[in-house]
C-alpha atoms as a printed R data frame, in Angstrom:
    type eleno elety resid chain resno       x       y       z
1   ATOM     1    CA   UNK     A     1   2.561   4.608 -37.603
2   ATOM     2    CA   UNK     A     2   2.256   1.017 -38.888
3   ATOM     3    CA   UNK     A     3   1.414  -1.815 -37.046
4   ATOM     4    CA   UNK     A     4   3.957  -3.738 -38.817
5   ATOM     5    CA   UNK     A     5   6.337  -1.557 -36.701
6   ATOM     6    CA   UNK     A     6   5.005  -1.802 -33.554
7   ATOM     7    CA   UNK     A     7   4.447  -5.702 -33.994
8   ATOM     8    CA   UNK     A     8   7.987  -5.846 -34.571
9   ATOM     9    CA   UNK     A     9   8.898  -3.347 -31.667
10  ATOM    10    CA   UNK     A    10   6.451  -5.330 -28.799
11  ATOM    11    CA   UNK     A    11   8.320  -8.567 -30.871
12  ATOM    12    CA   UNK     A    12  11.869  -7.806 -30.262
13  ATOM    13    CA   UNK     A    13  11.386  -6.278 -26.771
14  ATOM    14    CA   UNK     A    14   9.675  -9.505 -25.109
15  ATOM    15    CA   UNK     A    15  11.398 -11.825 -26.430
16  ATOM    16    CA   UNK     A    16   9.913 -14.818 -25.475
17  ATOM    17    CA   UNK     A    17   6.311 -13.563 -25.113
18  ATOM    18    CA   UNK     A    18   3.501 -14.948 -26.883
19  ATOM    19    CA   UNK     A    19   2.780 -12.313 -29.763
20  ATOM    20    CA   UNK     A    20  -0.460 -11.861 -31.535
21  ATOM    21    CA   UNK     A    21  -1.899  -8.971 -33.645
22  ATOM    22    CA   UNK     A    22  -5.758  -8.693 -33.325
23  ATOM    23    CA   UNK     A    23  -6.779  -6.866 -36.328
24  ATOM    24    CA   UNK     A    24 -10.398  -7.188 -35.320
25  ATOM    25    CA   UNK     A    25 -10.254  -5.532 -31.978
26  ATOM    26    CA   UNK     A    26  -7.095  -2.877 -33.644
27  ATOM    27    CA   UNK     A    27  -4.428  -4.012 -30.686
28  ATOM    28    CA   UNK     A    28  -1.287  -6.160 -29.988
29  ATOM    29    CA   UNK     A    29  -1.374  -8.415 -27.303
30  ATOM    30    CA   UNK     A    30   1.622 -10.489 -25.579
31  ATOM    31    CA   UNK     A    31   1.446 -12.902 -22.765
32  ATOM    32    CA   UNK     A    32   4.081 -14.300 -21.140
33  ATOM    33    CA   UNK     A    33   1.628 -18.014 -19.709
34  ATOM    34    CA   UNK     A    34   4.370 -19.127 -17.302
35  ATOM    35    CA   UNK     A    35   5.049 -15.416 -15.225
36  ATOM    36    CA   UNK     A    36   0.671 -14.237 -15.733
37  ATOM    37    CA   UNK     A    37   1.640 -11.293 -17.833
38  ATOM    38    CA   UNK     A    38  -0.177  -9.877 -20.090
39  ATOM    39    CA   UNK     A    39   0.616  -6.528 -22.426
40  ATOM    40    CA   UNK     A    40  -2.179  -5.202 -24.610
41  ATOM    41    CA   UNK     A    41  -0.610  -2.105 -26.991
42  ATOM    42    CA   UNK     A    42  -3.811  -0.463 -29.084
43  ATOM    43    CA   UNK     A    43  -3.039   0.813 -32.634
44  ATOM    44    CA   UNK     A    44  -3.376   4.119 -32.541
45  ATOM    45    CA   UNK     A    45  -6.214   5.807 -34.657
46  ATOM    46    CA   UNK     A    46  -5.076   9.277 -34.007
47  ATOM    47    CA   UNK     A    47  -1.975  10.408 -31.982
48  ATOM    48    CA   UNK     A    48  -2.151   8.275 -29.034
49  ATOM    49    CA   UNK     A    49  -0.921   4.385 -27.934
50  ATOM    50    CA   UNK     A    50  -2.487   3.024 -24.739
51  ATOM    51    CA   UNK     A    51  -0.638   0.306 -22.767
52  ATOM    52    CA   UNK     A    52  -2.200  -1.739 -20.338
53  ATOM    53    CA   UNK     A    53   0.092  -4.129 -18.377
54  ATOM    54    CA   UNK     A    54  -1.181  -7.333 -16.298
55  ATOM    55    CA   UNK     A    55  -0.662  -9.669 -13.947
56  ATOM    56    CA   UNK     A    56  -3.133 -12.596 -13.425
57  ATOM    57    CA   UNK     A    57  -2.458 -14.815 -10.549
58  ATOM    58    CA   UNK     A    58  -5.033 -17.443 -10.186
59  ATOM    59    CA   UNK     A    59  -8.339 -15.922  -9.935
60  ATOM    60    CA   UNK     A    60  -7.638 -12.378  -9.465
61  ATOM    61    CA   UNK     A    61  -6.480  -9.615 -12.309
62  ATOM    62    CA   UNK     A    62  -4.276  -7.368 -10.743
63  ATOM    63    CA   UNK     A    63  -2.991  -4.232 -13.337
64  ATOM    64    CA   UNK     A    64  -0.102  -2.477 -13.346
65  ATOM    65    CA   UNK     A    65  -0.620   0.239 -15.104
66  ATOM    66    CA   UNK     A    66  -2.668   1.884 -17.696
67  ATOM    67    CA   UNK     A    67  -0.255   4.030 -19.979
68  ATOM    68    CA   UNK     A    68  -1.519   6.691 -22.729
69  ATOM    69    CA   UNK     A    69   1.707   7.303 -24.841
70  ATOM    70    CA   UNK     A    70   1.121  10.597 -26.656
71  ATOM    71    CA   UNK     A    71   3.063  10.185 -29.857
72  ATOM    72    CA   UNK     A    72   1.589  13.822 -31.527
73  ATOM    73    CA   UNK     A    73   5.196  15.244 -30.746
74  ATOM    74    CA   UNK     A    74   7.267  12.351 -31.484
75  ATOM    75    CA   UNK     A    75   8.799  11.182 -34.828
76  ATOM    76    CA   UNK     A    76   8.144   7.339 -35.772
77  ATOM    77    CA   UNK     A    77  11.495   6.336 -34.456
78  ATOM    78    CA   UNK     A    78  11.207   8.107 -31.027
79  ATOM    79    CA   UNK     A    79   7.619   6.853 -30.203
80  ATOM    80    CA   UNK     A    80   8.951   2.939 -31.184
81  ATOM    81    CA   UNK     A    81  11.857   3.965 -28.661
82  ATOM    82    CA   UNK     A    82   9.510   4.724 -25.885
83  ATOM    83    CA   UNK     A    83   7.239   2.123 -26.725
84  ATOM    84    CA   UNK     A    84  10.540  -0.144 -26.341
85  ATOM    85    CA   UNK     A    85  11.500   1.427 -23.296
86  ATOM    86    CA   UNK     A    86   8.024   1.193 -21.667
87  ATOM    87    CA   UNK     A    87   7.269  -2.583 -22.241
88  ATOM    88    CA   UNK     A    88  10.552  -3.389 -20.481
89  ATOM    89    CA   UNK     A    89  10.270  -1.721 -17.313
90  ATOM    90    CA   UNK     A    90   9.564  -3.558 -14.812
91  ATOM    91    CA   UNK     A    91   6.424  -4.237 -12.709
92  ATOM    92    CA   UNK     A    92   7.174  -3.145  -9.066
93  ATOM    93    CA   UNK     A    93   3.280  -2.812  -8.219
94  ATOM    94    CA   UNK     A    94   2.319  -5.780  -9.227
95  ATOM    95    CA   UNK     A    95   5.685  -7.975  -7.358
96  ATOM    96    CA   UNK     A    96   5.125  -6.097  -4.198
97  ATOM    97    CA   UNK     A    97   1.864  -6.733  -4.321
98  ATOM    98    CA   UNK     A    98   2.475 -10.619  -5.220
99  ATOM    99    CA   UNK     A    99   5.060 -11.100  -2.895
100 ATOM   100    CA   UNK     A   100   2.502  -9.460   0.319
101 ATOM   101    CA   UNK     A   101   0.236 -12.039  -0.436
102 ATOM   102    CA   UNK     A   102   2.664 -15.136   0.039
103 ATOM   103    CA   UNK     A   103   4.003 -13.561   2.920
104 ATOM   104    CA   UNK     A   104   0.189 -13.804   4.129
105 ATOM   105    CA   UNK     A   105   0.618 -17.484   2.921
106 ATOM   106    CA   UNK     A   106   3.483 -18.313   4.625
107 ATOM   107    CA   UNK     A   107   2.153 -16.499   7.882
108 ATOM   108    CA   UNK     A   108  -1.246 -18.819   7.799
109 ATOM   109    CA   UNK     A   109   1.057 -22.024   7.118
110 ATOM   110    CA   UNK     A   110   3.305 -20.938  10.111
111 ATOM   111    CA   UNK     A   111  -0.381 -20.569  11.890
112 ATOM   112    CA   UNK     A   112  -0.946 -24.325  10.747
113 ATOM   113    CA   UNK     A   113   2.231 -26.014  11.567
114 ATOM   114    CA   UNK     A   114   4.048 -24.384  14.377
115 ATOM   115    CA   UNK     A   115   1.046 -22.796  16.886
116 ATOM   116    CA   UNK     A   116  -1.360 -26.008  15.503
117 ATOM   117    CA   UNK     A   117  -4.082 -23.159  15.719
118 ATOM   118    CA   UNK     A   118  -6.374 -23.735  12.738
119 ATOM   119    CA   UNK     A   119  -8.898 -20.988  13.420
120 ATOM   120    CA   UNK     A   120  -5.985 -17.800  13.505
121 ATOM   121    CA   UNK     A   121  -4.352 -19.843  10.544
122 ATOM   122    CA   UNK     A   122  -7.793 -19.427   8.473
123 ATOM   123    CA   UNK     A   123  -8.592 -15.764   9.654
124 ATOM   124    CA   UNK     A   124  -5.065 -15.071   8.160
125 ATOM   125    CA   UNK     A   125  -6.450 -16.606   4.347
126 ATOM   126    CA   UNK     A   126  -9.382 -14.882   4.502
127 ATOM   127    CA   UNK     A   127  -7.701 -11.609   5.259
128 ATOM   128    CA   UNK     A   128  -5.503 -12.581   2.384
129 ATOM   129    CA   UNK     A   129  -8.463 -12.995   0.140
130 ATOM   130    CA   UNK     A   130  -9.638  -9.692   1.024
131 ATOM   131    CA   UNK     A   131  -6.041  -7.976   0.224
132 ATOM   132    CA   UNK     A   132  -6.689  -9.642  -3.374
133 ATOM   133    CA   UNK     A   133  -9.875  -8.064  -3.429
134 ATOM   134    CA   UNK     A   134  -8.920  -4.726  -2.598
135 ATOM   135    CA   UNK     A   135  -6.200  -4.879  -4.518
136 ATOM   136    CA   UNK     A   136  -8.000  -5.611  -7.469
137 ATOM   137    CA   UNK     A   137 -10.273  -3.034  -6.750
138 ATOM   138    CA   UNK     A   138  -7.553  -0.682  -7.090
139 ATOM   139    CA   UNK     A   139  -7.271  -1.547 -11.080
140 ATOM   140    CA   UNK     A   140  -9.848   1.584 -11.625
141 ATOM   141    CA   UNK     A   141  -7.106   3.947 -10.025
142 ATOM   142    CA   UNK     A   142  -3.323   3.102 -10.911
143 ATOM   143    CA   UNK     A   143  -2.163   6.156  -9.080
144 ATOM   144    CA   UNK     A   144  -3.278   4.265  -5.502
145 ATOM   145    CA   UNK     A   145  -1.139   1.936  -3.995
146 ATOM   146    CA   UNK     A   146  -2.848  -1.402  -2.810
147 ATOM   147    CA   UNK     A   147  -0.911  -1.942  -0.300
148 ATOM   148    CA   UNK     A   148  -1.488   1.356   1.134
149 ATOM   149    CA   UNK     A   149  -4.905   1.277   0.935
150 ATOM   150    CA   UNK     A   150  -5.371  -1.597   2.478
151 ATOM   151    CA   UNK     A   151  -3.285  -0.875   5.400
152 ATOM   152    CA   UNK     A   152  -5.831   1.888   5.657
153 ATOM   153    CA   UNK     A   153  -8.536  -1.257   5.697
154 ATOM   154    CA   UNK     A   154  -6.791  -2.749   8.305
155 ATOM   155    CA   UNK     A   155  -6.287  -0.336  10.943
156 ATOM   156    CA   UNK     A   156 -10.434   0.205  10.856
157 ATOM   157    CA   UNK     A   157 -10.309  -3.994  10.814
158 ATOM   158    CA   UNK     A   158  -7.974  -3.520  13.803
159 ATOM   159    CA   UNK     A   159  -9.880  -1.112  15.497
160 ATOM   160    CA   UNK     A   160 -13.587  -1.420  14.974
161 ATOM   161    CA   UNK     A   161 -13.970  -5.213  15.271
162 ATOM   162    CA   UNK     A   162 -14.758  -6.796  18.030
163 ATOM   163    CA   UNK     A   163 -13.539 -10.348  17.676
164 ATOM   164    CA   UNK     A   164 -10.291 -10.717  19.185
165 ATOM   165    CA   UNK     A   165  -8.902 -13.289  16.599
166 ATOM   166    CA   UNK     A   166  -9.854 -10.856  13.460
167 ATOM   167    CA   UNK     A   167  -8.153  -8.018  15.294
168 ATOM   168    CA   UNK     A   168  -4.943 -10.150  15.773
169 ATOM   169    CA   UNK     A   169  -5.000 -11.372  12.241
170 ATOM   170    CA   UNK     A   170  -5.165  -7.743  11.206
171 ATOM   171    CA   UNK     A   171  -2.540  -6.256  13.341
172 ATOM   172    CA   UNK     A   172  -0.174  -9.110  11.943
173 ATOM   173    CA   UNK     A   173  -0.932  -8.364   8.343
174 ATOM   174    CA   UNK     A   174  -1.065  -4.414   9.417
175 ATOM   175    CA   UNK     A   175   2.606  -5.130  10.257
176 ATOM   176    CA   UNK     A   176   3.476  -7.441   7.375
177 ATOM   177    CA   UNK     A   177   2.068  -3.904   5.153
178 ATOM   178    CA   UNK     A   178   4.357  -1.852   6.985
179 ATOM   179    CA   UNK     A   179   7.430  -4.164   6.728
180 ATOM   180    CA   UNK     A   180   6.913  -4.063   3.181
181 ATOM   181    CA   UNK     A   181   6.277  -0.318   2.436
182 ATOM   182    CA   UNK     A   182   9.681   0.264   4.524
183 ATOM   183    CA   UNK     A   183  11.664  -2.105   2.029
């Protein structure tokens, strides 16, 4: 397959995207600087194209997913279709996973301005920061939810902890999870 094609496929489908061919490191890589998003497509050396989609939101690196398109099978025109078809779906991990966190941000403002209780307002951030964390702890397995896996986090936060203001912050954010894997 050339790259020529593929630069021209990843070209056409994000339009818009910042588009760059790294010949020293063999891949194509497109950012979109305004969204966080970042596409890297290898050029394959044998039979295979690997796709790794991103999302960086201030500090944190949070990946969607890790594709290996097996193109042994497919003709030149098929594997540029799925290629095509692959780069423009959309990123439902990553959004959910964004839009949890400024729920989380919302909920510690609400903390701040309506109940005027700074200390349940900053145990709300911090178990915000550590939903980031496990989230992006999750990049090494795409097939786990985040959000899932840190509801597990938060029912032994809930549970084991013995400060009363941790364990409310938890069952808020427990429920915030929920809410969100029900919509």
């Amino acid at each position: 397959m050339k790259t020529r094609d593929i630069l021209i496929t990843v070209t056409r489908t994000l339009t818009g995207w910042h588009v760059y061919n790294d010949h020293q490191f063999g891949r194509i890589t497109a950012c979109d600087p305004q969204a966080g998003y970042e596409i890297t497509v290898n050029l394959p050396d044998r039979d295979t194209i690997r796709i790794v989609r991103t999302r960086y939101e201030l500090e944190y690196e949070l990946v969607e997913d890790n594709t290996v398109l097996d193109t042994a099978d497919m003709g030149e025109e098929q594997t540029l279709d799925e290629l095509a078809r692959l780069l423009a779906s959309p990123m439902p991990r990553t959004d959910r996973l964004m839009w949890l966190k400024d729920q989380f941000d919302k909920g510690a403002e609400w903390c701040r301005s309506t109940l005027h209780d700074e200390q349940e307002a900053k145990d709300t951030e911090d178990m915000a920061e550590h939903y980031m964390r496990v989230c992006e702890s999750c990049n090494k397995f795409p097939e786990l939810d985040p959000a899932t896996v840190f509801e597990g986090w938060l029912r032994g936060e809930e549970l084991g902890n013995p400060y009363e203001t941790r364990r409310q912050a938890a069952s808020h954010m427990l429920a915030s999870v929920r809410r969100l894997d029900k919509e």
